[in-house]
Each structure stands twice: as structure tokens, then as C-alpha cells.
């Protein structure tokens, strides 16, 4: 009954194994060893929960955090940020951590469980980012009219450019004629 997918993104095999062993049965644990693999698994596997190391190869945990934060589909996934260096985390993300939990390495089962509960509560408090408004018929009609106006303006610009090129040619011929007469 692996109904809940937990993605553990950490470059340490020991940490990934440690987390897997501490979790209760019934969780499907997916592992990523670097940031690029982690962000790809987030998009493909659609985990219910993410445990993210802050310092990772290929793509940092901070970069993944920013991607999660900016994507309305991903920002609601509960997140536990892990690091052995809390000062590096707080240098980039100021406390108090509003929508995710932080756990300092090394940690025990109780600390992990508490962090998971905390992150789930914080994820519920996150306001939903509104989806883009649907395009109404009036808006669609307006954009069609705008596109037509743009096409008309482009045609005028092209015609004016042809006129400018013809005037430049005439001016060049005139200058050449004057130079010949002055010789």
C-alpha cells in the first residue's frame, strides 16, 4: 500500500537509506542523488512529500526550493529541508520558515517525524496561487483586433522602409551627379 510517495533528494546514500529506514511502512520512497535528478523526479513522479538536502551537486537545494516556490502545481507539496549547516540555509532563506520545515543533520526518528508533521501543517497554510483567468470572448476578440492592428502597422512600416530605401537611392544618384558636375 504505497499510496504516499516521498522523494528524498540527498547526495549521501547513508542519509537516503537512514530516512527510508525511519519512515513507517506504507510509504513509497523515491531517491535522487543530485539536484537535477531530484527536480526531474518531482515533475515525473509527482511525490506527496519532499525531503530536500540544501547542498547538492548539479543543482542546489536552494535552486530546487525556488522552483518549487514559483510553480503553483509544486508549491503545495509538503517540504522538509535538510542540512548539516543551518547557517547556510538561513543566509539564503530567512527564519521563521513559513511554508516548510527544517531539520538539521544528523537527526533521529522523532525529529524526522516531527519535521514531517510540521511541514504538512505548514503546507496546508500556504495560500493557493490563483490559476490564470480564463480568456473571455471579449478578451479573445480584443486580442484578435490587436493582432490585426499590429499586422497593419507592420505593413505600413514595410511600405515606409521601401520609400526610405528609394529616397536613399535617389539621394545617392543626386550626390553622384553633383560630384560629376563639380569636376
PDB file of C-alpha atoms in Angstrom:
ATOM      1  CA  UNK A   1       0.000   0.000   0.000  1.00  0.00           C
ATOM      2  CA  UNK A   2       2.452   2.621  -1.151  1.00  0.00           C
ATOM      3  CA  UNK A   3      -0.131   5.376  -1.556  1.00  0.00           C
ATOM      4  CA  UNK A   4       2.189   8.129  -0.358  1.00  0.00           C
ATOM      5  CA  UNK A   5       5.318   8.865  -2.368  1.00  0.00           C
ATOM      6  CA  UNK A   6       8.160  10.508  -0.513  1.00  0.00           C
ATOM      7  CA  UNK A   7      11.023  11.852  -2.557  1.00  0.00           C
ATOM      8  CA  UNK A   8      14.349  12.030  -0.723  1.00  0.00           C
ATOM      9  CA  UNK A   9      16.876  14.224  -2.536  1.00  0.00           C
ATOM     10  CA  UNK A  10      20.314  13.894  -0.966  1.00  0.00           C
ATOM     11  CA  UNK A  11      23.769  13.199  -2.361  1.00  0.00           C
ATOM     12  CA  UNK A  12      24.533  10.951   0.631  1.00  0.00           C
ATOM     13  CA  UNK A  13      23.499   7.316   0.223  1.00  0.00           C
ATOM     14  CA  UNK A  14      23.694   6.985   4.012  1.00  0.00           C
ATOM     15  CA  UNK A  15      21.136   9.775   4.585  1.00  0.00           C
ATOM     16  CA  UNK A  16      18.768   8.417   1.920  1.00  0.00           C
ATOM     17  CA  UNK A  17      18.960   4.933   3.475  1.00  0.00           C
ATOM     18  CA  UNK A  18      18.623   6.387   7.001  1.00  0.00           C
ATOM     19  CA  UNK A  19      15.445   8.286   6.070  1.00  0.00           C
ATOM     20  CA  UNK A  20      13.983   5.235   4.317  1.00  0.00           C
ATOM     21  CA  UNK A  21      14.544   3.074   7.401  1.00  0.00           C
ATOM     22  CA  UNK A  22      12.968   5.649   9.752  1.00  0.00           C
ATOM     23  CA  UNK A  23       9.757   6.071   7.778  1.00  0.00           C
ATOM     24  CA  UNK A  24       6.747   3.967   8.726  1.00  0.00           C
ATOM     25  CA  UNK A  25       5.639   1.187   6.398  1.00  0.00           C
ATOM     26  CA  UNK A  26       3.215   2.159   3.650  1.00  0.00           C
ATOM     27  CA  UNK A  27       5.371   4.883   2.143  1.00  0.00           C
ATOM     28  CA  UNK A  28       6.948   4.559  -1.283  1.00  0.00           C
ATOM     29  CA  UNK A  29      10.361   6.167  -1.035  1.00  0.00           C
ATOM     30  CA  UNK A  30      11.872   7.543  -4.226  1.00  0.00           C
ATOM     31  CA  UNK A  31      15.514   8.627  -4.128  1.00  0.00           C
ATOM     32  CA  UNK A  32      17.562  11.197  -6.039  1.00  0.00           C
ATOM     33  CA  UNK A  33      21.314  11.645  -5.615  1.00  0.00           C
ATOM     34  CA  UNK A  34      21.608  15.167  -7.082  1.00  0.00           C
ATOM     35  CA  UNK A  35      19.533  18.248  -7.784  1.00  0.00           C
ATOM     36  CA  UNK A  36      18.902  17.648 -11.478  1.00  0.00           C
ATOM     37  CA  UNK A  37      17.678  14.103 -10.844  1.00  0.00           C
ATOM     38  CA  UNK A  38      15.586  15.461  -7.965  1.00  0.00           C
ATOM     39  CA  UNK A  39      13.788  18.179  -9.947  1.00  0.00           C
ATOM     40  CA  UNK A  40      13.118  15.691 -12.770  1.00  0.00           C
ATOM     41  CA  UNK A  41      11.620  13.189 -10.313  1.00  0.00           C
ATOM     42  CA  UNK A  42       9.478  15.920  -8.752  1.00  0.00           C
ATOM     43  CA  UNK A  43       7.924  16.594 -12.156  1.00  0.00           C
ATOM     44  CA  UNK A  44       7.670  12.954 -13.267  1.00  0.00           C
ATOM     45  CA  UNK A  45       6.812  11.011 -10.105  1.00  0.00           C
ATOM     46  CA  UNK A  46       4.642  13.749  -8.533  1.00  0.00           C
ATOM     47  CA  UNK A  47       5.552  12.926  -4.921  1.00  0.00           C
ATOM     48  CA  UNK A  48       3.228  13.693  -1.996  1.00  0.00           C
ATOM     49  CA  UNK A  49       6.159  14.819   0.114  1.00  0.00           C
ATOM     50  CA  UNK A  50       9.751  16.016  -0.465  1.00  0.00           C
ATOM     51  CA  UNK A  51      12.817  15.795   1.754  1.00  0.00           C
ATOM     52  CA  UNK A  52      15.458  18.060   0.240  1.00  0.00           C
ATOM     53  CA  UNK A  53      19.133  18.450   1.081  1.00  0.00           C
ATOM     54  CA  UNK A  54      20.201  22.086   0.788  1.00  0.00           C
ATOM     55  CA  UNK A  55      23.683  21.409  -0.604  1.00  0.00           C
ATOM     56  CA  UNK A  56      23.589  19.184  -3.683  1.00  0.00           C
ATOM     57  CA  UNK A  57      25.663  18.582  -6.808  1.00  0.00           C
ATOM     58  CA  UNK A  58      24.466  19.642 -10.287  1.00  0.00           C
ATOM     59  CA  UNK A  59      21.595  21.808  -8.947  1.00  0.00           C
ATOM     60  CA  UNK A  60      21.468  23.147  -5.414  1.00  0.00           C
ATOM     61  CA  UNK A  61      18.667  22.509  -2.974  1.00  0.00           C
ATOM     62  CA  UNK A  62      18.144  26.278  -2.895  1.00  0.00           C
ATOM     63  CA  UNK A  63      17.523  26.310  -6.670  1.00  0.00           C
ATOM     64  CA  UNK A  64      15.047  23.428  -6.321  1.00  0.00           C
ATOM     65  CA  UNK A  65      13.380  25.271  -3.421  1.00  0.00           C
ATOM     66  CA  UNK A  66      12.954  28.341  -5.655  1.00  0.00           C
ATOM     67  CA  UNK A  67      11.470  26.232  -8.471  1.00  0.00           C
ATOM     68  CA  UNK A  68       9.009  24.650  -6.031  1.00  0.00           C
ATOM     69  CA  UNK A  69       8.091  28.061  -4.661  1.00  0.00           C
ATOM     70  CA  UNK A  70       7.469  29.577  -8.109  1.00  0.00           C
ATOM     71  CA  UNK A  71       5.386  26.752  -9.596  1.00  0.00           C
ATOM     72  CA  UNK A  72       1.730  26.748  -8.430  1.00  0.00           C
ATOM     73  CA  UNK A  73       1.491  22.982  -9.063  1.00  0.00           C
ATOM     74  CA  UNK A  74       4.550  22.199  -6.942  1.00  0.00           C
ATOM     75  CA  UNK A  75       4.409  24.779  -4.150  1.00  0.00           C
ATOM     76  CA  UNK A  76       1.742  22.890  -2.214  1.00  0.00           C
ATOM     77  CA  UNK A  77       3.867  19.748  -1.796  1.00  0.00           C
ATOM     78  CA  UNK A  78       4.967  19.475   1.864  1.00  0.00           C
ATOM     79  CA  UNK A  79       8.726  20.007   2.147  1.00  0.00           C
ATOM     80  CA  UNK A  80      11.377  19.242   4.741  1.00  0.00           C
ATOM     81  CA  UNK A  81      14.664  20.998   4.050  1.00  0.00           C
ATOM     82  CA  UNK A  82      17.696  19.131   5.444  1.00  0.00           C
ATOM     83  CA  UNK A  83      21.190  20.406   6.109  1.00  0.00           C
ATOM     84  CA  UNK A  84      24.094  19.929   8.444  1.00  0.00           C
ATOM     85  CA  UNK A  85      24.791  23.663   8.101  1.00  0.00           C
ATOM     86  CA  UNK A  86      21.758  25.644   9.180  1.00  0.00           C
ATOM     87  CA  UNK A  87      23.655  28.938   8.859  1.00  0.00           C
ATOM     88  CA  UNK A  88      23.954  28.409   5.080  1.00  0.00           C
ATOM     89  CA  UNK A  89      20.207  27.858   4.842  1.00  0.00           C
ATOM     90  CA  UNK A  90      19.315  30.906   6.954  1.00  0.00           C
ATOM     91  CA  UNK A  91      21.733  33.045   4.930  1.00  0.00           C
ATOM     92  CA  UNK A  92      19.509  32.477   1.864  1.00  0.00           C
ATOM     93  CA  UNK A  93      16.110  31.806   3.429  1.00  0.00           C
ATOM     94  CA  UNK A  94      15.235  33.906   6.465  1.00  0.00           C
ATOM     95  CA  UNK A  95      13.585  32.385   9.527  1.00  0.00           C
ATOM     96  CA  UNK A  96      10.924  31.726  10.593  1.00  0.00           C
ATOM     97  CA  UNK A  97      10.371  29.200   7.841  1.00  0.00           C
ATOM     98  CA  UNK A  98       6.775  29.829   6.868  1.00  0.00           C
ATOM     99  CA  UNK A  99       5.827  27.054   4.441  1.00  0.00           C
ATOM    100  CA  UNK A 100       8.326  24.255   5.067  1.00  0.00           C
ATOM    101  CA  UNK A 101      10.081  22.501   7.925  1.00  0.00           C
ATOM    102  CA  UNK A 102      13.817  22.419   8.525  1.00  0.00           C
ATOM    103  CA  UNK A 103      15.728  19.515  10.064  1.00  0.00           C
ATOM    104  CA  UNK A 104      19.386  19.644  10.970  1.00  0.00           C
ATOM    105  CA  UNK A 105      21.578  16.643  10.171  1.00  0.00           C
ATOM    106  CA  UNK A 106      22.155  14.274  11.842  1.00  0.00           C
ATOM    107  CA  UNK A 107      18.618  13.611  13.070  1.00  0.00           C
ATOM    108  CA  UNK A 108      16.728  10.816  14.788  1.00  0.00           C
ATOM    109  CA  UNK A 109      13.354   9.207  14.055  1.00  0.00           C
ATOM    110  CA  UNK A 110      11.403  11.505  16.417  1.00  0.00           C
ATOM    111  CA  UNK A 111      12.966  14.637  14.879  1.00  0.00           C
ATOM    112  CA  UNK A 112      12.156  13.322  11.404  1.00  0.00           C
ATOM    113  CA  UNK A 113       8.549  12.531  12.353  1.00  0.00           C
ATOM    114  CA  UNK A 114       8.115  15.958  13.961  1.00  0.00           C
ATOM    115  CA  UNK A 115       9.564  17.691  10.873  1.00  0.00           C
ATOM    116  CA  UNK A 116       7.206  15.751   8.582  1.00  0.00           C
ATOM    117  CA  UNK A 117       4.168  16.709  10.688  1.00  0.00           C
ATOM    118  CA  UNK A 118       5.304  20.339  10.830  1.00  0.00           C
ATOM    119  CA  UNK A 119       5.803  20.553   7.071  1.00  0.00           C
ATOM    120  CA  UNK A 120       2.379  19.040   6.402  1.00  0.00           C
ATOM    121  CA  UNK A 121       0.727  21.615   8.683  1.00  0.00           C
ATOM    122  CA  UNK A 122       2.663  24.461   7.052  1.00  0.00           C
ATOM    123  CA  UNK A 123       1.810  23.252   3.551  1.00  0.00           C
ATOM    124  CA  UNK A 124      -1.908  23.423   4.423  1.00  0.00           C
ATOM    125  CA  UNK A 125      -1.486  27.073   5.491  1.00  0.00           C
ATOM    126  CA  UNK A 126       0.065  28.069   2.172  1.00  0.00           C
ATOM    127  CA  UNK A 127      -2.364  30.231   0.207  1.00  0.00           C
ATOM    128  CA  UNK A 128      -3.239  28.789  -3.160  1.00  0.00           C
ATOM    129  CA  UNK A 129      -1.819  30.729  -6.072  1.00  0.00           C
ATOM    130  CA  UNK A 130      -4.702  31.594  -8.355  1.00  0.00           C
ATOM    131  CA  UNK A 131      -4.735  29.946 -11.751  1.00  0.00           C
ATOM    132  CA  UNK A 132      -4.589  32.241 -14.767  1.00  0.00           C
ATOM    133  CA  UNK A 133      -8.005  33.686 -15.586  1.00  0.00           C
ATOM    134  CA  UNK A 134      -9.773  32.052 -18.498  1.00  0.00           C
ATOM    135  CA  UNK A 135      -9.848  34.107 -21.681  1.00  0.00           C
ATOM    136  CA  UNK A 136     -13.319  35.537 -22.268  1.00  0.00           C
ATOM    137  CA  UNK A 137     -14.861  36.015 -25.712  1.00  0.00           C
ATOM    138  CA  UNK A 138     -14.447  39.793 -25.376  1.00  0.00           C
ATOM    139  CA  UNK A 139     -10.777  39.396 -24.446  1.00  0.00           C
ATOM    140  CA  UNK A 140     -10.211  36.981 -27.335  1.00  0.00           C
ATOM    141  CA  UNK A 141     -11.945  39.363 -29.748  1.00  0.00           C
ATOM    142  CA  UNK A 142      -9.871  42.251 -28.417  1.00  0.00           C
ATOM    143  CA  UNK A 143      -6.645  40.303 -28.905  1.00  0.00           C
ATOM    144  CA  UNK A 144      -7.677  39.420 -32.491  1.00  0.00           C
ATOM    145  CA  UNK A 145      -8.286  43.127 -33.178  1.00  0.00           C
ATOM    146  CA  UNK A 146      -4.912  43.949 -31.614  1.00  0.00           C
ATOM    147  CA  UNK A 147      -3.222  41.348 -33.811  1.00  0.00           C
ATOM    148  CA  UNK A 148      -4.883  42.875 -36.884  1.00  0.00           C
ATOM    149  CA  UNK A 149      -3.737  46.363 -35.862  1.00  0.00           C
ATOM    150  CA  UNK A 150      -0.195  45.071 -35.364  1.00  0.00           C
ATOM    151  CA  UNK A 151      -0.248  43.445 -38.818  1.00  0.00           C
ATOM    152  CA  UNK A 152      -1.483  46.716 -40.374  1.00  0.00           C
ATOM    153  CA  UNK A 153       1.247  48.678 -38.593  1.00  0.00           C
ATOM    154  CA  UNK A 154       3.897  46.215 -39.757  1.00  0.00           C
ATOM    155  CA  UNK A 155       2.653  46.593 -43.341  1.00  0.00           C
ATOM    156  CA  UNK A 156       2.883  50.406 -43.022  1.00  0.00           C
ATOM    157  CA  UNK A 157       6.420  50.139 -41.627  1.00  0.00           C
ATOM    158  CA  UNK A 158       7.440  47.874 -44.533  1.00  0.00           C
ATOM    159  CA  UNK A 159       5.971  50.355 -47.062  1.00  0.00           C
ATOM    160  CA  UNK A 160       7.748  53.279 -45.364  1.00  0.00           C
ATOM    161  CA  UNK A 161      11.022  51.344 -45.400  1.00  0.00           C
ATOM    162  CA  UNK A 162      10.663  50.839 -49.157  1.00  0.00           C
ATOM    163  CA  UNK A 163      10.057  54.578 -49.596  1.00  0.00           C
ATOM    164  CA  UNK A 164      13.115  55.388 -47.443  1.00  0.00           C
ATOM    165  CA  UNK A 165      15.264  52.988 -49.486  1.00  0.00           C
ATOM    166  CA  UNK A 166      14.047  54.630 -52.754  1.00  0.00           C
ATOM    167  CA  UNK A 167      14.802  58.125 -51.367  1.00  0.00           C
ATOM    168  CA  UNK A 168      18.305  56.995 -50.286  1.00  0.00           C
ATOM    169  CA  UNK A 169      18.908  55.682 -53.819  1.00  0.00           C
ATOM    170  CA  UNK A 170      17.733  58.966 -55.355  1.00  0.00           C
ATOM    171  CA  UNK A 171      19.875  60.957 -52.911  1.00  0.00           C
ATOM    172  CA  UNK A 172      22.895  58.827 -53.808  1.00  0.00           C
ATOM    173  CA  UNK A 173      22.274  59.435 -57.521  1.00  0.00           C
ATOM    174  CA  UNK A 174      21.897  63.182 -56.894  1.00  0.00           C
ATOM    175  CA  UNK A 175      25.166  63.340 -54.922  1.00  0.00           C
ATOM    176  CA  UNK A 176      26.947  61.426 -57.711  1.00  0.00           C
ATOM    177  CA  UNK A 177      25.527  63.836 -60.360  1.00  0.00           C
ATOM    178  CA  UNK A 178      26.633  66.905 -58.352  1.00  0.00           C
ATOM    179  CA  UNK A 179      30.166  65.497 -57.884  1.00  0.00           C
ATOM    180  CA  UNK A 180      30.456  64.888 -61.632  1.00  0.00           C
ATOM    181  CA  UNK A 181      29.373  68.467 -62.401  1.00  0.00           C
ATOM    182  CA  UNK A 182      31.881  69.903 -59.935  1.00  0.00           C
ATOM    183  CA  UNK A 183      34.835  68.153 -61.595  1.00  0.00           C
TER     184      UNK A 183
END
